[in-house]
Short mmCIF file of C-alpha atoms and ligand atoms in Angstrom, two decimals:
data_model
loop_
_atom_site.label_atom_id
_atom_site.label_comp_id
_atom_site.label_asym_id
_atom_site.label_seq_id
_atom_site.Cartn_x
_atom_site.Cartn_y
_atom_site.Cartn_z
CA MET A 195 87.18 52.99 -167.80
CA ILE A 196 88.23 50.20 -165.45
CA VAL A 197 91.84 49.80 -164.36
CA ALA A 198 92.50 46.48 -162.65
CA MET A 199 95.71 46.52 -160.62
CA GLN A 200 97.96 43.51 -160.22
CA GLU A 201 97.56 41.49 -157.05
CA LYS A 202 100.95 42.62 -155.79
CA ALA A 203 100.63 46.28 -156.78
CA THR A 204 101.97 48.65 -154.11
CA GLU A 205 100.12 51.63 -152.64
CA GLU A 206 102.57 53.94 -154.45
CA GLN A 207 101.73 52.31 -157.77
CA VAL A 208 98.00 52.63 -157.08
CA ASP A 209 98.46 56.31 -156.17
CA ALA A 210 100.46 56.96 -159.33
CA VAL A 211 97.70 55.46 -161.48
CA ILE A 212 95.02 57.49 -159.65
CA ASN A 213 97.04 60.65 -160.28
CA ALA A 214 97.45 59.84 -163.96
CA MET A 215 93.71 59.22 -164.30
CA GLU A 216 92.83 62.44 -162.51
CA GLU A 217 95.27 64.38 -164.67
CA ALA A 218 93.43 62.99 -167.68
CA GLY A 219 90.27 64.57 -166.27
CA VAL A 220 88.42 61.52 -164.98
CA ASN A 221 86.87 61.00 -161.56
CA VAL A 222 88.36 57.99 -159.80
CA HIS A 223 86.42 55.55 -157.62
CA ARG A 224 88.58 52.97 -155.89
CA THR A 225 87.63 49.57 -154.56
CA THR A 226 90.01 47.18 -152.88
CA GLY A 227 88.87 43.59 -152.92
CA GLU A 228 90.41 40.53 -151.34
CA PHE A 229 92.87 40.08 -154.20
CA GLN A 230 93.16 43.29 -156.13
CA THR A 231 92.44 46.98 -156.31
CA ILE A 232 90.16 48.20 -159.06
CA LEU A 233 89.97 51.83 -160.15
CA ALA A 234 86.92 53.02 -162.05
CA GLY A 235 87.39 56.19 -164.03
CA VAL A 236 84.17 58.08 -164.68
CA GLY A 237 83.98 61.06 -167.01
CA PRO A 238 85.23 61.99 -170.46
CA THR A 239 87.21 58.85 -171.27
CA ALA A 240 86.09 58.43 -174.90
CA GLY A 241 89.11 60.19 -176.41
CA LEU A 242 91.67 58.71 -174.00
CA ASP A 243 94.43 56.40 -175.16
CA LEU A 244 94.12 53.53 -172.69
CA THR A 245 97.51 52.02 -173.56
CA LYS A 246 99.05 54.95 -171.68
CA PHE A 247 97.55 53.57 -168.46
CA GLU A 248 98.22 49.94 -169.34
CA MET A 249 101.95 50.67 -169.31
CA LEU A 250 102.02 52.12 -165.80
CA PRO A 251 103.75 49.94 -163.17
CA GLY A 252 101.40 47.65 -161.23
CA VAL A 253 98.58 47.72 -163.79
CA LEU A 254 97.11 44.37 -164.85
CA ASN A 255 94.71 45.54 -167.53
CA VAL A 256 92.57 48.47 -168.62
CA HIS A 257 89.28 48.46 -170.47
CA ARG A 258 86.40 50.71 -171.34
CA ILE A 259 83.00 50.16 -169.75
CA SER A 260 80.44 49.88 -172.49
CA ALA A 261 77.40 49.76 -170.17
CA PRO A 262 75.85 53.15 -169.31
CA TYR A 263 76.26 52.44 -165.59
CA LYS A 264 79.91 52.43 -164.53
CA LEU A 265 80.18 51.93 -160.77
CA ALA A 266 77.21 49.58 -160.48
CA GLY A 267 78.65 47.19 -163.06
CA ARG A 268 80.08 43.86 -161.94
CA ALA A 269 83.54 44.80 -163.24
CA PHE A 270 83.96 47.36 -160.45
CA ARG A 271 83.83 44.60 -157.82
CA PRO A 272 83.91 41.20 -159.52
CA GLU A 273 83.66 39.38 -156.18
CA GLY A 274 80.41 41.19 -155.25
CA THR A 275 79.60 43.77 -152.60
CA GLN A 276 78.81 42.90 -149.02
CA VAL A 277 76.99 45.75 -147.34
CA GLU A 278 78.03 45.96 -143.70
CA PHE A 279 75.92 47.27 -140.83
CA ARG A 280 77.00 48.71 -137.51
CA ASN A 281 76.37 45.49 -135.57
CA GLY A 282 78.41 43.37 -137.97
CA ALA A 283 75.41 42.08 -139.96
CA THR A 284 75.88 42.01 -143.71
CA ILE A 285 73.75 41.81 -146.84
CA GLY A 286 75.35 40.27 -149.90
CA GLY A 287 77.25 37.44 -148.28
CA GLN A 288 76.42 33.81 -147.83
CA LYS A 289 73.57 34.52 -145.44
CA VAL A 290 70.22 35.61 -146.84
CA ALA A 291 68.98 38.56 -144.78
CA VAL A 292 65.37 38.82 -143.69
CA ILE A 293 63.93 42.34 -143.45
CA ALA A 294 60.44 42.23 -141.97
CA GLY A 295 57.86 44.50 -140.44
CA PRO A 296 54.59 46.27 -141.07
CA CYS A 297 53.90 48.29 -144.17
CA ALA A 298 53.33 51.24 -141.83
CA ILE A 299 54.27 51.84 -138.21
CA GLU A 300 50.89 52.30 -136.56
CA SER A 301 51.59 52.48 -132.82
CA ARG A 302 54.25 51.76 -130.22
CA GLY A 303 52.51 48.54 -129.19
CA GLN A 304 52.21 47.32 -132.76
CA ILE A 305 55.88 47.82 -133.62
CA PHE A 306 57.10 46.31 -130.33
CA ALA A 307 55.02 43.16 -130.91
CA ILE A 308 56.38 42.87 -134.44
CA ALA A 309 59.98 43.47 -133.36
CA GLU A 310 59.75 40.59 -130.89
CA CYS A 311 58.44 38.28 -133.59
CA VAL A 312 61.14 39.34 -136.07
CA LYS A 313 63.79 38.67 -133.43
CA ALA A 314 62.26 35.32 -132.40
CA ALA A 315 62.26 34.19 -136.05
CA GLY A 316 66.00 34.89 -136.19
CA ALA A 317 65.70 37.77 -138.67
CA GLY A 318 68.00 40.76 -138.29
CA PHE A 319 66.14 43.73 -139.76
CA LEU A 320 62.96 45.52 -138.69
CA ARG A 321 61.28 47.48 -141.43
CA GLY A 322 58.32 49.82 -141.24
CA GLY A 323 57.17 52.91 -143.02
CA ALA A 324 56.93 56.21 -141.16
CA PHE A 325 56.50 58.23 -144.34
CA LYS A 326 54.13 56.39 -146.67
CA PRO A 327 53.81 57.01 -150.40
CA ARG A 328 50.09 56.31 -150.83
CA SER A 329 48.30 56.25 -154.15
CA SER A 330 45.53 58.37 -152.60
CA PRO A 331 46.20 61.57 -150.64
CA TYR A 332 43.28 60.62 -148.37
CA SER A 333 44.90 57.35 -147.20
CA PHE A 334 46.97 57.14 -143.99
CA GLN A 335 50.29 58.87 -144.68
CA GLY A 336 52.33 57.45 -141.79
CA LEU A 337 53.24 58.59 -138.27
CA GLY A 338 56.39 60.42 -139.37
CA ILE A 339 59.35 60.86 -137.03
CA PRO A 340 57.43 59.95 -133.81
CA GLY A 341 56.63 56.59 -135.44
CA LEU A 342 60.24 56.11 -136.37
CA GLU A 343 61.21 56.77 -132.76
CA PHE A 344 58.90 53.93 -131.67
CA MET A 345 60.54 51.64 -134.21
CA ARG A 346 64.06 52.58 -133.13
CA GLU A 347 63.15 51.87 -129.51
CA ALA A 348 61.58 48.52 -130.44
CA ALA A 349 64.57 47.58 -132.59
CA GLU A 350 67.04 48.45 -129.82
CA ALA A 351 65.08 46.34 -127.34
CA SER A 352 65.30 43.34 -129.69
CA GLY A 353 68.79 43.95 -131.09
CA LEU A 354 67.50 44.59 -134.62
CA LEU A 355 68.56 47.01 -137.35
CA VAL A 356 66.07 49.57 -138.69
CA VAL A 357 65.05 50.05 -142.34
CA SER A 358 62.58 52.78 -143.31
CA GLU A 359 61.53 54.66 -146.39
CA VAL A 360 62.70 58.19 -147.12
CA MET A 361 60.49 60.12 -149.54
CA GLU A 362 62.22 63.46 -149.79
CA ILE A 363 65.52 65.20 -149.15
CA ALA A 364 64.22 67.12 -146.12
CA GLN A 365 63.52 63.81 -144.33
CA ILE A 366 67.11 62.54 -144.54
CA GLU A 367 68.51 64.55 -141.66
CA PRO A 368 65.82 63.83 -139.07
CA MET A 369 65.82 60.15 -140.09
CA LEU A 370 69.61 59.72 -139.95
CA PRO A 371 69.95 58.93 -136.23
CA LEU A 372 66.90 56.66 -136.30
CA VAL A 373 67.60 54.32 -139.22
CA ASP A 374 70.37 51.90 -140.20
CA CYS A 375 69.25 51.74 -143.82
CA PHE A 376 67.18 54.12 -145.94
CA GLN A 377 64.64 52.58 -148.26
CA VAL A 378 63.91 54.36 -151.52
CA GLY A 379 60.49 53.27 -152.72
CA ALA A 380 59.43 52.25 -156.20
CA ARG A 381 57.83 55.63 -156.81
CA ASN A 382 61.06 57.44 -156.02
CA MET A 383 63.45 55.22 -157.98
CA GLN A 384 63.91 58.05 -160.44
CA ASN A 385 63.82 60.93 -157.98
CA PHE A 386 67.33 61.83 -159.03
CA ASN A 387 67.74 64.74 -156.61
CA LEU A 388 66.92 62.44 -153.68
CA LEU A 389 69.27 59.74 -155.01
CA ARG A 390 72.13 62.24 -155.38
CA GLU A 391 71.63 63.41 -151.81
CA LEU A 392 71.66 59.80 -150.57
CA GLY A 393 75.01 59.45 -152.32
CA GLN A 394 76.37 61.81 -149.65
CA VAL A 395 74.99 59.73 -146.78
CA ARG A 396 77.16 57.05 -145.18
CA LYS A 397 74.40 54.58 -144.46
CA PRO A 398 73.16 51.76 -146.71
CA ILE A 399 70.32 52.36 -149.17
CA LEU A 400 67.71 49.79 -150.17
CA LEU A 401 66.73 50.90 -153.67
CA LYS A 402 63.46 49.50 -155.00
CA ARG A 403 62.78 49.01 -158.67
CA GLY A 404 60.16 51.33 -160.16
CA ILE A 405 56.94 49.70 -161.32
CA ALA A 406 57.77 50.35 -164.96
CA ALA A 407 61.56 50.42 -164.78
CA THR A 408 63.96 48.11 -166.57
CA VAL A 409 66.85 46.52 -164.70
CA GLU A 410 69.18 48.85 -166.58
CA GLU A 411 67.23 51.88 -165.32
CA LEU A 412 67.43 50.47 -161.78
CA LEU A 413 71.20 50.19 -162.14
CA LEU A 414 71.44 53.72 -163.52
CA SER A 415 69.48 54.97 -160.51
CA SER A 416 71.89 53.16 -158.18
CA GLU A 417 74.69 54.92 -160.06
CA TYR A 418 73.41 58.28 -158.77
CA ILE A 419 74.02 57.04 -155.22
CA LEU A 420 77.32 55.27 -155.93
CA SER A 421 78.79 58.22 -157.80
CA GLY A 422 78.39 60.31 -154.64
CA GLY A 423 80.68 57.85 -152.85
CA ASN A 424 78.02 55.81 -151.06
CA TYR A 425 78.79 52.30 -152.31
CA ASP A 426 76.37 50.57 -149.92
CA VAL A 427 73.36 50.07 -152.15
CA ILE A 428 71.05 47.05 -152.12
CA LEU A 429 68.84 46.65 -155.19
CA CYS A 430 65.31 45.39 -154.66
CA GLU A 431 62.94 43.62 -157.05
CA ARG A 432 59.38 44.36 -155.88
CA GLY A 433 57.24 43.46 -158.86
CA ILE A 434 56.53 45.40 -162.01
CA ARG A 435 53.31 46.41 -163.72
CA THR A 436 52.22 44.13 -166.52
CA TYR A 437 48.86 43.29 -168.13
CA GLU A 438 48.33 40.53 -165.53
CA THR A 439 45.64 41.35 -162.96
CA ALA A 440 45.70 38.17 -160.84
CA THR A 441 48.43 39.67 -158.72
CA ARG A 442 48.97 43.31 -157.65
CA ASN A 443 52.29 43.38 -159.53
CA THR A 444 54.19 40.76 -161.48
CA MET A 445 57.12 39.53 -159.43
CA ASP A 446 60.00 39.51 -161.89
CA ILE A 447 62.06 36.67 -160.44
CA SER A 448 64.35 36.69 -163.48
CA ALA A 449 65.41 40.25 -162.59
CA ILE A 450 67.29 38.75 -159.61
CA PRO A 451 69.86 36.72 -161.58
CA VAL A 452 69.95 39.43 -164.27
CA ALA A 453 70.83 42.14 -161.74
CA LYS A 454 73.34 39.88 -160.02
CA LYS A 455 75.05 39.12 -163.29
CA LEU A 456 75.23 42.76 -164.41
CA SER A 457 76.06 44.25 -161.02
CA HIS A 458 78.15 43.56 -157.92
CA LEU A 459 75.42 45.03 -155.70
CA PRO A 460 73.38 42.73 -153.43
CA VAL A 461 69.85 42.05 -154.63
CA ALA A 462 66.81 41.87 -152.36
CA ALA A 463 63.33 40.66 -153.23
CA ASP A 464 59.99 41.89 -151.90
CA PRO A 465 57.36 39.22 -152.49
CA SER A 466 54.77 41.21 -150.50
CA HIS A 467 54.51 44.08 -152.97
CA GLY A 468 55.54 41.69 -155.73
CA THR A 469 52.28 39.76 -155.41
CA GLY A 470 49.97 41.88 -153.25
CA ARG A 471 48.51 38.60 -151.97
CA ARG A 472 49.20 36.97 -148.62
CA ASP A 473 48.66 33.47 -150.05
CA MET A 474 51.29 34.02 -152.74
CA VAL A 475 54.03 35.54 -150.60
CA PRO A 476 55.60 32.25 -149.39
CA ALA A 477 55.92 30.80 -152.91
CA MET A 478 57.56 33.95 -154.28
CA ALA A 479 59.83 34.32 -151.23
CA LYS A 480 61.10 30.79 -151.87
CA ALA A 481 61.47 31.40 -155.59
CA ALA A 482 63.50 34.54 -154.85
CA VAL A 483 65.91 32.69 -152.56
CA ALA A 484 66.26 29.92 -155.14
CA ALA A 485 67.01 32.57 -157.78
CA GLY A 486 69.86 34.02 -155.71
CA ALA A 487 68.30 36.85 -153.69
CA ASP A 488 70.54 38.18 -150.92
CA ALA A 489 67.68 39.51 -148.81
CA LEU A 490 63.90 39.29 -148.50
CA VAL A 491 61.57 42.13 -147.60
CA ILE A 492 58.34 40.82 -146.05
CA GLU A 493 55.37 42.68 -144.60
CA ILE A 494 54.00 41.26 -141.35
CA HIS A 495 51.46 42.38 -138.72
CA PRO A 496 49.89 40.77 -135.62
CA ASN A 497 46.47 41.67 -136.96
CA ALA A 498 47.26 41.49 -140.67
CA ASP A 499 43.66 41.78 -141.85
CA LYS A 500 43.36 45.08 -140.04
CA ALA A 501 46.72 46.60 -141.10
CA VAL A 502 46.12 50.22 -142.09
CA SER A 503 48.00 49.74 -145.33
CA ASP A 504 48.70 46.75 -147.57
CA ALA A 505 46.60 44.39 -145.41
CA ALA A 506 45.94 41.95 -148.26
CA GLN A 507 49.62 41.16 -148.74
CA THR A 508 50.63 41.22 -145.06
CA LEU A 509 51.45 37.94 -143.31
CA PHE A 510 50.22 37.13 -139.80
CA LEU A 511 53.09 36.59 -137.38
CA ASP A 512 52.64 32.81 -137.21
CA GLN A 513 52.66 32.63 -141.02
CA PHE A 514 55.92 34.57 -141.05
CA GLU A 515 57.53 32.26 -138.47
CA LYS A 516 56.49 29.23 -140.49
CA LEU A 517 57.82 30.77 -143.71
CA VAL A 518 61.20 31.58 -142.18
CA GLY A 519 61.52 27.95 -141.05
CA GLU A 520 60.77 26.73 -144.57
CA LEU A 521 63.18 29.22 -146.08
CA ARG A 522 65.99 27.90 -143.89
CA GLY A 523 65.68 24.49 -145.51
CA LEU A 524 65.49 26.02 -148.95
CA ALA A 525 68.49 28.27 -148.38
CA ALA A 526 70.60 25.25 -147.39
CA ALA A 527 69.58 23.51 -150.62
CA VAL A 528 71.01 26.38 -152.67
CA GLY A 529 74.20 26.73 -150.65
CA ARG A 530 73.08 29.64 -148.46
CA THR A 531 72.12 30.14 -144.85
CA LEU A 532 69.28 32.25 -143.46
C1 LIG B 172 56.66 49.68 -149.03
O1 LIG B 172 57.73 49.09 -148.96
O2 LIG B 172 55.80 49.65 -148.13
C2 LIG B 172 56.35 50.35 -150.30
C3 LIG B 172 55.55 51.40 -150.36
O3 LIG B 172 56.97 49.75 -151.33
P1 LIG B 172 57.09 50.11 -152.89
O4 LIG B 172 57.84 51.39 -152.93
O5 LIG B 172 57.83 48.95 -153.45
O6 LIG B 172 55.70 50.23 -153.42
MN1 LIG B 173 53.61 48.29 -148.19
#
């Protein structure tokens, strides 16, 4: 259930409503927006008489949530969520965030060179994998924590924030001091134990859509994180598997406005994995911004052809710089900045 409080509701009134909801056996999640407080009640609400809550002082209206996801739904925060980072950067506001870096951290030199390019392009987030989910167990699996330490050092030197993929619960603790945002990869979108544990973390989560997942399943996965009290989730469209073989995945651009309509969470787009092809990345990056994406995830490498993973979809640094310039013009045309 959603209880929307009146604009002028007092703290005492909000507390009284929370108490009444808890007494009725529901778990309360509170969000206070610019104009009003909204209380989402999660739990056994089916048999509850909602008029009882409607009559409480300070309440504007009460309704049931028919969607299976409760906290991820737009009604919880009609104005949208802005995820805030420690340096004041945000994802979900007017500015489209650019998250760029190599598929995998390969060496100190590699990640430092990339960090400088990301900074020079005016992007705010450095992304690289230290733990790599590879289709083959014989492929490079990532440098692990030592690689992440290189990336943290490089990011600090350039004033960037760090995004990196977490593959299992045991990695959360050692990664915590080294990342500003945990990425959950497509393969782990339904690793519910991992998602639950990330609900206890107080750092943002970039949650990628599974290759065969619907938008509703993506939102339900985000619900595992939100219900733990971590409301800083960024959804990410990264291409789904279809019968088309011309591209590695089929970039589902329509998922961006769909997710933004259904949910208050910011939506990112990853045209690198979405296409698997360097020559297609710029077109899909632009399409994503035009469709309302709040952030872009782009793989880049100084020697892209020789990248140890995902070389075919990785942009050279000069291609990335050029793309960011083009995206600035496009963002302005759709009322955003970049
Ligand atoms: C990645 O971001 O490098 C990655 C492995 O992505 P995905 O989980 O979308 O395949
Ligand atoms: Mn990759």
